Coordinates of C-alpha atoms and ligand atoms in Angstrom, one line a residue:
Chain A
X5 CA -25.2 -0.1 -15.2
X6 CA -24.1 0.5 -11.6
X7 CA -27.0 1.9 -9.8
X8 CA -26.5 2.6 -5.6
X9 CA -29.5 3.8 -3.9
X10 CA -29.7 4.9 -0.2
X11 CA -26.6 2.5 0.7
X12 CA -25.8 1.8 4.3
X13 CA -23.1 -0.2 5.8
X14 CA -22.6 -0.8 9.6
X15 CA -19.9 -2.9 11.0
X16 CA -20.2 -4.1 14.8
X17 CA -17.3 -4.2 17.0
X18 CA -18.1 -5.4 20.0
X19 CA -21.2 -3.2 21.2
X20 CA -19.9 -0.1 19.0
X21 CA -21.5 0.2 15.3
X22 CA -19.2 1.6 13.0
X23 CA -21.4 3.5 10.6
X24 CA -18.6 2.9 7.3
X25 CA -21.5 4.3 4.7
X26 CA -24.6 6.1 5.5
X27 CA -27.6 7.0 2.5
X28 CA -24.9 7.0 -0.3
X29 CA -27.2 7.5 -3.7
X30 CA -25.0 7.4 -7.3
X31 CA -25.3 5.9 -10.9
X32 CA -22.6 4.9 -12.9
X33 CA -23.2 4.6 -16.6
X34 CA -21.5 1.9 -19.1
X35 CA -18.4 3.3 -19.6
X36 CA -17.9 5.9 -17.4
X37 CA -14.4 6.4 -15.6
X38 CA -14.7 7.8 -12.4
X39 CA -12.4 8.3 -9.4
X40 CA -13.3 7.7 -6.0
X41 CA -11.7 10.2 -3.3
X42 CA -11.7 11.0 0.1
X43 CA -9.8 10.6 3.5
X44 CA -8.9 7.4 4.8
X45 CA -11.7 5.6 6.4
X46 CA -14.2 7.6 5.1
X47 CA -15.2 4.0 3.6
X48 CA -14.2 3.9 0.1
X49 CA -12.8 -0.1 0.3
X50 CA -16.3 -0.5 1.9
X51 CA -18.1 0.9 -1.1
X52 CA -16.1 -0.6 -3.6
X53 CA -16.3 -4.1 -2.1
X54 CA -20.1 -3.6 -2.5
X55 CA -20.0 -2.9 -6.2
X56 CA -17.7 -5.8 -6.5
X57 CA -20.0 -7.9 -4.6
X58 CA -17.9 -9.4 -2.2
X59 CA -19.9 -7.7 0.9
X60 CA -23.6 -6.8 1.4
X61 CA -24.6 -3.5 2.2
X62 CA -26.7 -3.2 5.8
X63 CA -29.4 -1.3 3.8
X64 CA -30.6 0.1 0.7
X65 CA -30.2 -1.2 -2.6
X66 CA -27.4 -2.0 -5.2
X67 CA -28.8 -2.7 -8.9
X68 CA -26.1 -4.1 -11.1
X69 CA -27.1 -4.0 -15.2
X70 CA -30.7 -3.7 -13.5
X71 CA -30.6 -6.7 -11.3
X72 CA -31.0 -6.1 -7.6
X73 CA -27.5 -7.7 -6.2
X74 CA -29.6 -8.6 -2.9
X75 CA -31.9 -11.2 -4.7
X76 CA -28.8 -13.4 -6.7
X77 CA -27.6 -16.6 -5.7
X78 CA -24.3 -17.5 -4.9
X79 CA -23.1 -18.8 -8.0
X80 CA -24.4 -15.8 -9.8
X81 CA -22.7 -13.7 -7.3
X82 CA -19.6 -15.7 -7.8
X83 CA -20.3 -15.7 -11.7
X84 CA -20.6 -11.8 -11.7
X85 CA -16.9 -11.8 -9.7
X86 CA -15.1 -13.6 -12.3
X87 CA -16.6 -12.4 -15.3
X88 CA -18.3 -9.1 -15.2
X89 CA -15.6 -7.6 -12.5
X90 CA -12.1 -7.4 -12.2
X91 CA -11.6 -5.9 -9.0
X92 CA -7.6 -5.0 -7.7
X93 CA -7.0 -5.3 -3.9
X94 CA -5.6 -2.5 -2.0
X95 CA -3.5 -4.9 -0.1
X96 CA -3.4 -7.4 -3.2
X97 CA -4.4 -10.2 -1.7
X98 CA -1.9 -12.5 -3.8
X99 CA -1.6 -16.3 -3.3
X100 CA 1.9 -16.7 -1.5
X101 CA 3.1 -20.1 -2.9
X102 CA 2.3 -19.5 -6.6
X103 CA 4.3 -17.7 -8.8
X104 CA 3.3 -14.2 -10.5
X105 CA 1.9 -16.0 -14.0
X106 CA 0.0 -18.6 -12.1
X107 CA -1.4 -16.2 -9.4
X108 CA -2.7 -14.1 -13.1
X109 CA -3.9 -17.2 -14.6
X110 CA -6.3 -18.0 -11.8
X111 CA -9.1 -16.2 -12.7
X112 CA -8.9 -17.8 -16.1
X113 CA -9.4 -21.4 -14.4
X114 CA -12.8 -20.2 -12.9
X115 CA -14.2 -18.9 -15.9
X116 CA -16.9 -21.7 -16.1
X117 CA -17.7 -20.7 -19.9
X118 CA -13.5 -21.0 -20.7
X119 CA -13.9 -18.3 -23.2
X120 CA -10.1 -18.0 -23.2
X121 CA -8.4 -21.2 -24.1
X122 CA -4.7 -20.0 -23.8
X123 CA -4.2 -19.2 -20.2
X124 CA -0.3 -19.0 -20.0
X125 CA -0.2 -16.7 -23.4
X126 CA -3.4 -14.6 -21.6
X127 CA -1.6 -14.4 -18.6
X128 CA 1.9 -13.6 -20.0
X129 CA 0.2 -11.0 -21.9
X130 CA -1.4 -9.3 -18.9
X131 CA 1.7 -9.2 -17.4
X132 CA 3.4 -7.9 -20.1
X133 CA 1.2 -4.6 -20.0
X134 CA 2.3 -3.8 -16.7
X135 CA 6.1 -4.0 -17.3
X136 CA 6.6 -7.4 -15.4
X137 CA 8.1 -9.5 -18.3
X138 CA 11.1 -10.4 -16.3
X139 CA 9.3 -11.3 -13.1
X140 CA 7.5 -14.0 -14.2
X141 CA 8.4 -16.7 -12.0
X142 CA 9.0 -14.3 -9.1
X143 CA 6.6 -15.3 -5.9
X144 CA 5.0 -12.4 -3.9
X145 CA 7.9 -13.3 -1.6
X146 CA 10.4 -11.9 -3.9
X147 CA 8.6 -9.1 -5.6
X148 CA 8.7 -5.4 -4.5
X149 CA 5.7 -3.6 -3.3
X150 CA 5.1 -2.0 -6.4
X151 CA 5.8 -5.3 -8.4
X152 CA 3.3 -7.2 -6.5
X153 CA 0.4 -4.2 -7.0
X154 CA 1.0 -4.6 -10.7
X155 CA 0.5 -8.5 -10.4
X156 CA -3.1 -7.5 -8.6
X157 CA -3.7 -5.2 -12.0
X158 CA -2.8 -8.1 -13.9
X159 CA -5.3 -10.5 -12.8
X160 CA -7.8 -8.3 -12.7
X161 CA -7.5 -7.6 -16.1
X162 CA -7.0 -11.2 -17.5
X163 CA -10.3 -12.2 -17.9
X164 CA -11.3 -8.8 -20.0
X165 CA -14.0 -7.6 -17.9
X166 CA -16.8 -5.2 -18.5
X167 CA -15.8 -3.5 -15.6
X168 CA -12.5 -2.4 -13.4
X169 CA -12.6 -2.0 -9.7
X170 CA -9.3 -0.8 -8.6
X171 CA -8.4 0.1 -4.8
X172 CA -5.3 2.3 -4.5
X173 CA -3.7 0.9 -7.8
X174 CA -0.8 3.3 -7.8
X175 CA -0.6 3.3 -4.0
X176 CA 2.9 1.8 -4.2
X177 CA 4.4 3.0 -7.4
X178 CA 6.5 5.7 -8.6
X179 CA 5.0 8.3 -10.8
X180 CA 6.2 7.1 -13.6
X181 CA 4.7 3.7 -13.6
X182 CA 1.8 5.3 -12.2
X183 CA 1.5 7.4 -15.4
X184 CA 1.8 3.9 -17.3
X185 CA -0.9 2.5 -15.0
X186 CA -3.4 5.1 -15.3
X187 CA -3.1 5.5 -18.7
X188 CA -3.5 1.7 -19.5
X189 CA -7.1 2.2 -17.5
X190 CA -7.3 4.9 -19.8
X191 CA -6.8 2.4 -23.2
X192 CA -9.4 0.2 -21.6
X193 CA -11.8 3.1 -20.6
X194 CA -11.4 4.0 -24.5
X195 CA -12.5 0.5 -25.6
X196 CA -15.8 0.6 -23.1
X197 CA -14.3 -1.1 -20.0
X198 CA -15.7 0.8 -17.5
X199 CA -13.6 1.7 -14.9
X200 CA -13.9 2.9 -11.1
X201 CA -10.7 3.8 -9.1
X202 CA -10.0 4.9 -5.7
X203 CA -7.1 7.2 -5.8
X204 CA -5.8 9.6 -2.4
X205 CA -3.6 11.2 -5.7
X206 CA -5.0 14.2 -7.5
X207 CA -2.4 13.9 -10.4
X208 CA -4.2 10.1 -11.2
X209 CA -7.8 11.3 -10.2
X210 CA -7.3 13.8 -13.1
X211 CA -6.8 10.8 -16.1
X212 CA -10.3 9.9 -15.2
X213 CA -13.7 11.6 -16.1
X214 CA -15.5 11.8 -12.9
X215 CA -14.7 12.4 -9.1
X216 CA -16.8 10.7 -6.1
X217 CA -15.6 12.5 -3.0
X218 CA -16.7 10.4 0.0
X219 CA -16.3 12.0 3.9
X220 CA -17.3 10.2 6.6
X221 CA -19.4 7.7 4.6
X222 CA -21.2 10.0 2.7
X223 CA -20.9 11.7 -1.2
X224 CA -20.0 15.1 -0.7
X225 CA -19.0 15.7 -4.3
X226 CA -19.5 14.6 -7.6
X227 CA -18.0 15.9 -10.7
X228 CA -17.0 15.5 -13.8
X229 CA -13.2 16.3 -14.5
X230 CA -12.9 19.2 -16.8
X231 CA -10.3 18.5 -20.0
X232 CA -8.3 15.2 -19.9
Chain B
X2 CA 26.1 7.3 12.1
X3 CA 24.8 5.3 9.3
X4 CA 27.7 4.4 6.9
X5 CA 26.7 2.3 3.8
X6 CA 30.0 1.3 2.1
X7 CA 29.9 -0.5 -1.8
X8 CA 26.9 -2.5 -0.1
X9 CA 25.3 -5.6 -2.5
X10 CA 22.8 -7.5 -2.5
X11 CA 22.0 -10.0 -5.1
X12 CA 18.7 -12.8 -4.6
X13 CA 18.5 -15.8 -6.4
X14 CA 15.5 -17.1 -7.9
X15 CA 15.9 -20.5 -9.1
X16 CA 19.0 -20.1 -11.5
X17 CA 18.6 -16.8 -12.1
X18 CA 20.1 -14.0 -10.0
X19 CA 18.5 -10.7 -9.4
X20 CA 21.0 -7.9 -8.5
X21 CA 18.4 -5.9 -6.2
X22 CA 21.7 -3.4 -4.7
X23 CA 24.2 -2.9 -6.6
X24 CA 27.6 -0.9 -5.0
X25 CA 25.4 1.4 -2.8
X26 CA 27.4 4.1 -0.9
X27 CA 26.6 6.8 1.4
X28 CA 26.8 8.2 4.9
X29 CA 23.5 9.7 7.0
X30 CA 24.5 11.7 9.8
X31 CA 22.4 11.6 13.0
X32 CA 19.7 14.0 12.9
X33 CA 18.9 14.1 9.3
X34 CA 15.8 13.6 7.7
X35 CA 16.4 11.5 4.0
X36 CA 13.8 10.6 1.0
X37 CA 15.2 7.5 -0.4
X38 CA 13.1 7.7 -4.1
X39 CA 13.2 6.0 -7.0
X40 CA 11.2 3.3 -9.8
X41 CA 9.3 0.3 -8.5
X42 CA 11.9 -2.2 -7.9
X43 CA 14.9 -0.1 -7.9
X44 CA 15.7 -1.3 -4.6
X45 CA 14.3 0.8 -2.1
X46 CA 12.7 -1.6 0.4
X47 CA 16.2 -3.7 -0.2
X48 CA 18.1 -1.2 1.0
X49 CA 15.8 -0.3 3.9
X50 CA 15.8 -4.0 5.0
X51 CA 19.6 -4.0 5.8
X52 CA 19.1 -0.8 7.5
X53 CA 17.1 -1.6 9.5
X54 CA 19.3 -5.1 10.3
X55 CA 16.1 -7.4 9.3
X56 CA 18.4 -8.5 6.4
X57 CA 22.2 -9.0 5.4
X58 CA 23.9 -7.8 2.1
X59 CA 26.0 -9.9 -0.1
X60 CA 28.5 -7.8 -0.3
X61 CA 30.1 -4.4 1.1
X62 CA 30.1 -3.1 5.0
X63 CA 27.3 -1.6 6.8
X64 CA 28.4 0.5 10.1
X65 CA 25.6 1.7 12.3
X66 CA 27.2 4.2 14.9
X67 CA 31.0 3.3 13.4
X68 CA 30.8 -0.5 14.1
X69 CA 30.4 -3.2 11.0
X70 CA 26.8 -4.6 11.7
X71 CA 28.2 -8.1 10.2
X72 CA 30.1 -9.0 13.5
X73 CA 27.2 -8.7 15.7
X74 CA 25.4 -11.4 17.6
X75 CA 21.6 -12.3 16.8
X76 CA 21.2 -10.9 20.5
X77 CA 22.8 -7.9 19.2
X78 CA 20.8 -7.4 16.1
X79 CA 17.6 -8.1 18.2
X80 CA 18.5 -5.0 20.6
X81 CA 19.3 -2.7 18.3
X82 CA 16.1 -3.6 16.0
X83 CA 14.1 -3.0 19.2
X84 CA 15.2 0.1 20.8
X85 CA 17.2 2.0 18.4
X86 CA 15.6 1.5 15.7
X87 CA 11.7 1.9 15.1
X88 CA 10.5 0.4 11.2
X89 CA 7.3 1.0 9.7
X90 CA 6.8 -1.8 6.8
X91 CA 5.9 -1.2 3.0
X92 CA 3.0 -4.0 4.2
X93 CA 2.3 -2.8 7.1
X94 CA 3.4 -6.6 9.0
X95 CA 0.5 -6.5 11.6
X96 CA -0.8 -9.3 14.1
X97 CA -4.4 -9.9 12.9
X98 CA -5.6 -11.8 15.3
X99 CA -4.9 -8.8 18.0
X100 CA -6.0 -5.2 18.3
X101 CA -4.9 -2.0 17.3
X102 CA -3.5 -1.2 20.7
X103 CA -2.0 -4.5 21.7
X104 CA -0.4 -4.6 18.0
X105 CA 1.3 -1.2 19.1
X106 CA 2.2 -2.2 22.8
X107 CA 4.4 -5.3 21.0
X108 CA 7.6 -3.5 20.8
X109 CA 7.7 -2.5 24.5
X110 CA 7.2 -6.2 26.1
X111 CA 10.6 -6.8 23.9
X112 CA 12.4 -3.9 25.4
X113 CA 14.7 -5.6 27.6
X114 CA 15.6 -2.6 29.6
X115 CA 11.9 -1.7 29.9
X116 CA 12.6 1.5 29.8
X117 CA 8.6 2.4 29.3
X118 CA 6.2 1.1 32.2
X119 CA 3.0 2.2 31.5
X120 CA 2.9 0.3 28.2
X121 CA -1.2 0.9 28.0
X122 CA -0.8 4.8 27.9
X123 CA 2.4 4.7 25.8
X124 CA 0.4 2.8 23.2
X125 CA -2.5 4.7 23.5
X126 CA -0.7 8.0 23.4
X127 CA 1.3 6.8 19.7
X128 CA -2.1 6.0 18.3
X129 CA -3.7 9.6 19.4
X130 CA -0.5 11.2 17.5
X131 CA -1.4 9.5 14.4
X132 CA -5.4 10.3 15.0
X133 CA -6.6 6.5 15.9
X134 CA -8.0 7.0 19.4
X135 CA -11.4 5.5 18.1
X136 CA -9.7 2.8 16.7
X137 CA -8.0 0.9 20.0
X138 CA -10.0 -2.0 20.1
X139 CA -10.1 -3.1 16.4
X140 CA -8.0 -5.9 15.1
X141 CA -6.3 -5.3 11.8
X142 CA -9.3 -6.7 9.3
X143 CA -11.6 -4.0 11.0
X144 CA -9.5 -1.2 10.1
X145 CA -9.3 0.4 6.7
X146 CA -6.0 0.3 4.7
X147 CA -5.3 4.1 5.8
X148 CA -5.8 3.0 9.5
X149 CA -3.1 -0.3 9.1
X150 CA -0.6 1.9 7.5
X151 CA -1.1 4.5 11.2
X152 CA -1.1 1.5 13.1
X153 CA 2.3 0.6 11.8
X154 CA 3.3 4.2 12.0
X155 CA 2.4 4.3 15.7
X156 CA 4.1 1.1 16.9
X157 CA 7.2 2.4 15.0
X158 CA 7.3 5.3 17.5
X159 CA 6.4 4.0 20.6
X160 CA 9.6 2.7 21.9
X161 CA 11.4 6.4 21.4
X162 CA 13.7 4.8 18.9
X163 CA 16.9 6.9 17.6
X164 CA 16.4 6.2 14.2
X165 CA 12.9 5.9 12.0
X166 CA 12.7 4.2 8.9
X167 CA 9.7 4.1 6.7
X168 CA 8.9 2.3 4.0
X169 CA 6.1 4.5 1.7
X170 CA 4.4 5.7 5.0
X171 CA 1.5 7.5 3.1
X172 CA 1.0 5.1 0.5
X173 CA -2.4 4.5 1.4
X174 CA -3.1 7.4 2.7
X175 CA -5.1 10.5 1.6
X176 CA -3.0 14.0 1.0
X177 CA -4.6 15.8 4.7
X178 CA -3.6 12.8 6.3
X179 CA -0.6 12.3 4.7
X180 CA 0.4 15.6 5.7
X181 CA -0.3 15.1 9.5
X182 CA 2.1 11.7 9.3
X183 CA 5.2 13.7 7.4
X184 CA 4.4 16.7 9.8
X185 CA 4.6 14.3 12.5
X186 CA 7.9 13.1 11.7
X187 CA 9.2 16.3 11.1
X188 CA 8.9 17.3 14.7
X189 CA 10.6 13.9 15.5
X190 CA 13.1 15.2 13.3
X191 CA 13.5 18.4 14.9
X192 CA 13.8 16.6 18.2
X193 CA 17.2 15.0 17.3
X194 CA 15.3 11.6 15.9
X195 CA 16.9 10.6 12.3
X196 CA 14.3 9.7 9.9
X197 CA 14.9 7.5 6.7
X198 CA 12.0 7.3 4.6
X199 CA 10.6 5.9 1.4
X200 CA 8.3 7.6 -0.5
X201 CA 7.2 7.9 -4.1
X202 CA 5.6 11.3 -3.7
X203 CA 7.5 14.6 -4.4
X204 CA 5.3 16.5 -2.2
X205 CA 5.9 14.1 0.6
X206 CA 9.8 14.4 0.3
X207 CA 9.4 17.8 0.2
X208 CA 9.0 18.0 3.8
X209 CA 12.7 16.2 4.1
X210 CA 15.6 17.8 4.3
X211 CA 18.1 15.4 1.6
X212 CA 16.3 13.3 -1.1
X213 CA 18.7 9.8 -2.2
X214 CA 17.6 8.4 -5.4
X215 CA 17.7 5.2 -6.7
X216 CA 17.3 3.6 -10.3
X217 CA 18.4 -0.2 -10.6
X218 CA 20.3 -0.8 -7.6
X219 CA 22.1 2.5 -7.7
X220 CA 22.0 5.4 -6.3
X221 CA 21.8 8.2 -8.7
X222 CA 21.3 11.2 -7.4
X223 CA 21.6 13.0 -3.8
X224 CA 20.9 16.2 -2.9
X225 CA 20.2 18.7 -0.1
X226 CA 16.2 19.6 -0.3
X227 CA 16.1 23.8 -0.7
X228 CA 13.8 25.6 1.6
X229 CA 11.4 23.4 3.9
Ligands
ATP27 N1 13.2 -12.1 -2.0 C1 13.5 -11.8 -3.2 N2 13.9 -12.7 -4.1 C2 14.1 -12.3 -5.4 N3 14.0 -11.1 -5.9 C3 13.6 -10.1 -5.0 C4 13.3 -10.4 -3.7 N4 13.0 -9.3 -3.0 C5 13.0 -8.3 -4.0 N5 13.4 -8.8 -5.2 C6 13.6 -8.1 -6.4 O1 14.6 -7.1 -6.1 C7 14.3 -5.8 -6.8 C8 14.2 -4.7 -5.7 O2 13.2 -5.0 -4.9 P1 12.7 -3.9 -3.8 O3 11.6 -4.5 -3.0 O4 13.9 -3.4 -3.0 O5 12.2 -2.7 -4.7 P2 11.5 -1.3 -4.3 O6 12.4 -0.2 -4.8 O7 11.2 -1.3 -2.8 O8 10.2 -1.3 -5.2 P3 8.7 -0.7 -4.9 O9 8.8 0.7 -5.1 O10 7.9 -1.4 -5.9 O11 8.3 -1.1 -3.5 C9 12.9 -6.1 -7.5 O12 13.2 -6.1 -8.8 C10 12.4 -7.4 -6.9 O13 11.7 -8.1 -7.9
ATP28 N1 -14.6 -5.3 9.2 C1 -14.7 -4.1 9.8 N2 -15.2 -4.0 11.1 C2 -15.3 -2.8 11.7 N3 -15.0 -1.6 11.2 C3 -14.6 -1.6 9.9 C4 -14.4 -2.8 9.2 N4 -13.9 -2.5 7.9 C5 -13.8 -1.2 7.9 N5 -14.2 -0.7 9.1 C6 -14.2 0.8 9.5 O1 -15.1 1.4 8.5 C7 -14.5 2.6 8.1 C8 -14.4 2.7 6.6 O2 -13.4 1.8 6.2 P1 -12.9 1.7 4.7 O3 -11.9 0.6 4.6 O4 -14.1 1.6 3.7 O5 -12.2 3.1 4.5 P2 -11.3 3.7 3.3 O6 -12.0 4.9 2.9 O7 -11.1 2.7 2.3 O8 -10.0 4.1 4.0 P3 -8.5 4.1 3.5 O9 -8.3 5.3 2.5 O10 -7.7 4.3 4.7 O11 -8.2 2.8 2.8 C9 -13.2 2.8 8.8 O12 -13.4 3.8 9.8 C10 -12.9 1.4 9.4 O13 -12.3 1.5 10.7
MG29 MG1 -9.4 1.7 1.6
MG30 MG1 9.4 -1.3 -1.8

C-alpha cells in the first residue's frame, strides 16, 4: 500500500545541501505496524512527512495504494491528508485559541464526504481513549506536555483512518501512559489500521511488528520484531 | 539552596480549578543532581516553572539561596533567571525567525554583568558540546526535532549558570544521543553545577544521583539513586 522507491530529499540552506534522505527503497503492506528508528536527524520527520504527503521528495518515487503521489492534484493530496492519513506531529502543531475538543473535531469539518455526522460525540470519544476526559475545555495553553501529545493522537485518530503516522507519540509521556498509547495503536493495528511510528524507545518499538532503522538518511535495517 | 516549603499552585479554567501542586516540600542542596519523575500531568513542568522563577505559586514559600523568592523585584527575578539559573523548556521556546547560533548567543546580550565577551565562540562552543557544529546557521524550522531540543540544551549552558533545570531534555532524542546529553550534565554536575531535571525515562534518571517523584501534585517518593 505504501511503496518508496529510490527516495531522495535535499534541503538548501543557503549554498549548503542538506542531503536529509538519500536512495531510501521499502514497501509497507496494508496492515503492517512498523517502527521507524534511528538517531536524531538521520531524517525520520522527513520521511514520514513524505508518506503523509505534506512534502515532496527531491527524487524518486512514492506510490500510495498504487498511485504515484507525484502526479495528484492538490485537492487529492489534501483529500488523501484528511481521509486516508492521520498523521501525529512531533511537536503537535495544535491550534492555540481552540480548546482540546474543538482542536480534535477539526479534521471532522474537512471531511468533504461528512461520513461522521456527530463531531462533538466523535471527538469526545477520541479523547476519551487517551485518558483526557477531564481536559476537555483545557487550551494547549493550559495542558502539560504529555496532555497536549495525546490531543495530537486524538485528532489524528478522529476521522478513523486507514493509516496512522505517528512522530514521537510517547516522546513526552510517562511509561505508563505510554504503555496505554502503544497498546491503543496496537487495538487499531488489530482492526487493519495500519500503523507507522517513529519511536527513539526500544520498550515501544517492541509493541510493533517491524523496525526501519534509518542512519544518516539511509535504511540500515529492516526487521521484523520477533514475539509481541 | 533550593527550599520548597508546602508550595501550591492551583489554575483556573473558567469555573473550574485545577490543583496542578498540591503542598510540595523539599530542600535540594547545591551540587546535587535530582530526577523529578512522575505521570503526565502530575505537575512536573509546574513545579519546574516556579523554580526556575518564570512563575509564582498560590500558596507556600519558595527560598532560593535562604531568601523567599516572593519579595523580589521583577529586576530581581530577571537576574537571577539570567545568570544563575540556565532552563531548558519541555517545548523547546526557540526564536524561529533566527539561527541556531544567534538563538544560543540570546542569554549573553541579557547578562548585565557581561561577564562573557566573546559571545560568538561561547555560542559556538555550547553547540559543539551538544554535537551541532554543522548546524550554526539553521533557523529552528530547518532543524530536526532532536536538533531544537540541543539547541535549547546549549543555550541553557552558555551563560555558566549555577543551577540547570530541564524539562524532558531527551524527549526527542534517540538513546546514543540521549546518553551524550545526560553524560554532559553529569560532568556539569561534577563540576559543582546543580542540575534539576525532568525526565520520564528510568535509564535517563539513572545517571542522577536523587530521583523526586510526583503523582497528582504530590510528591511521593524520594530517594538517593544506588551506584551511578
Ligand atoms: N495554564 C494552565 N491552566 C490550567 N491548567 C493547567 C495549566 N498548566 C497546566 N495545567 C494543568 O496542570 C496539571 C499539571 O501540568 P504540568 O504541565 O505541570 O504536568 P507535567 O507533570 O509536566 O506533565 P507532562 O509529563 O505531560 O509534561 C495538568 O493536569 C495540566 O492540565
Ligand atoms: N527545512 C529544512 N531545511 C534544512 N535542513 C533541514 C530541514 N528540515 C530538516 N533538515 C535537516 O535534515 C536532517 C533530517 O531531519 P529530520 O527532521 O528528518 O530528522 P529526524 O530523524 O526526525 O531527527 P529527530 O530524531 O531529531 O527528530 C537534519 O539533519 C536536519 O537538520
Ligand atoms: Mg524528527
Ligand atoms: Mg511537563
Amino acid at each position: 500500500m505504501i511503496r518508496i522507491e529510490n527516495l531522495r530529499k535535499t534541503y538548501t540552506v543557503g549554498d549548503i545541501e542538506v542531503p536529509a534522505l538519500r536512495e531510501v527503497s521499502f514497501s509497507i503492506e496494508r496492515g503492517d505496524f512498523v517502527a521507524i528508528m534511528g538517531p536524531s536527524g538521520s531524517g525520520k520527520s522527513t520521511l514520514m512527512n513524505i508518506i503523509g504527503c505534506l512534502d515532496r521528495p527531491s527524487g524518486g518515487r512514492y506510490l500510495l495504494d498504487g498511485v504515484d503521489v507525484s502526479g495528484m492534484s492538490t485537492n487529492e493530496l489534501a483529500e488523501i491528508r484528511n481521509r486516508k492519513i492521520g498523521f501525529v506531529f512531533q511537536s503537535f502543531n495544535l491550534l492555540p485559541k481552540t480548546s482540546a475538543l474543538e482542536n480534535v473535531e477539526l479534521p471532522l469539518f474537512y471531511d468533504r464526504y461528512q461520513h461522521i455526522d456527530d463531531h462533538r460525540g466523535a471527538a469526545t470519544r477520541a479523547l476519551e481513549r487517551v485518558s483526557l476526559s477531564d481536559r476537555l475545555d483545557h487550551h494547549p495553553s493550559q495542558l502539560s506536555g504529555g496532555q497536549k501529545q495525546r490531543v495530537a493522537i486524538a485528532r489524528a485518530l478522529v476521522n478513523e483512518p486507514y493509516i496512522i503516522l505517528a512522530d514521537e507519540p510517547t516522546g513526552n509521556l510517562d511509561s505508563t501512559t505510554s504503555i496505554d498509547i502503544i497498546t491503543l495503536f496496537q487495538k487499531l493495528n488489530d482492526h487493519g489500521i495500519t500503523v507507522v511510528l517513529v519511536t527513539h524507545e526500544t520498550e515501544i518499538a517492541r509493541y510493533t511488528k517491524r523496525i526501519l532503522e534509518l542512519r544518516d538518511g539511509t535504511v540500515v535495517r529492516d526487521e521484523r520484531v520477533e514475539k509481541r
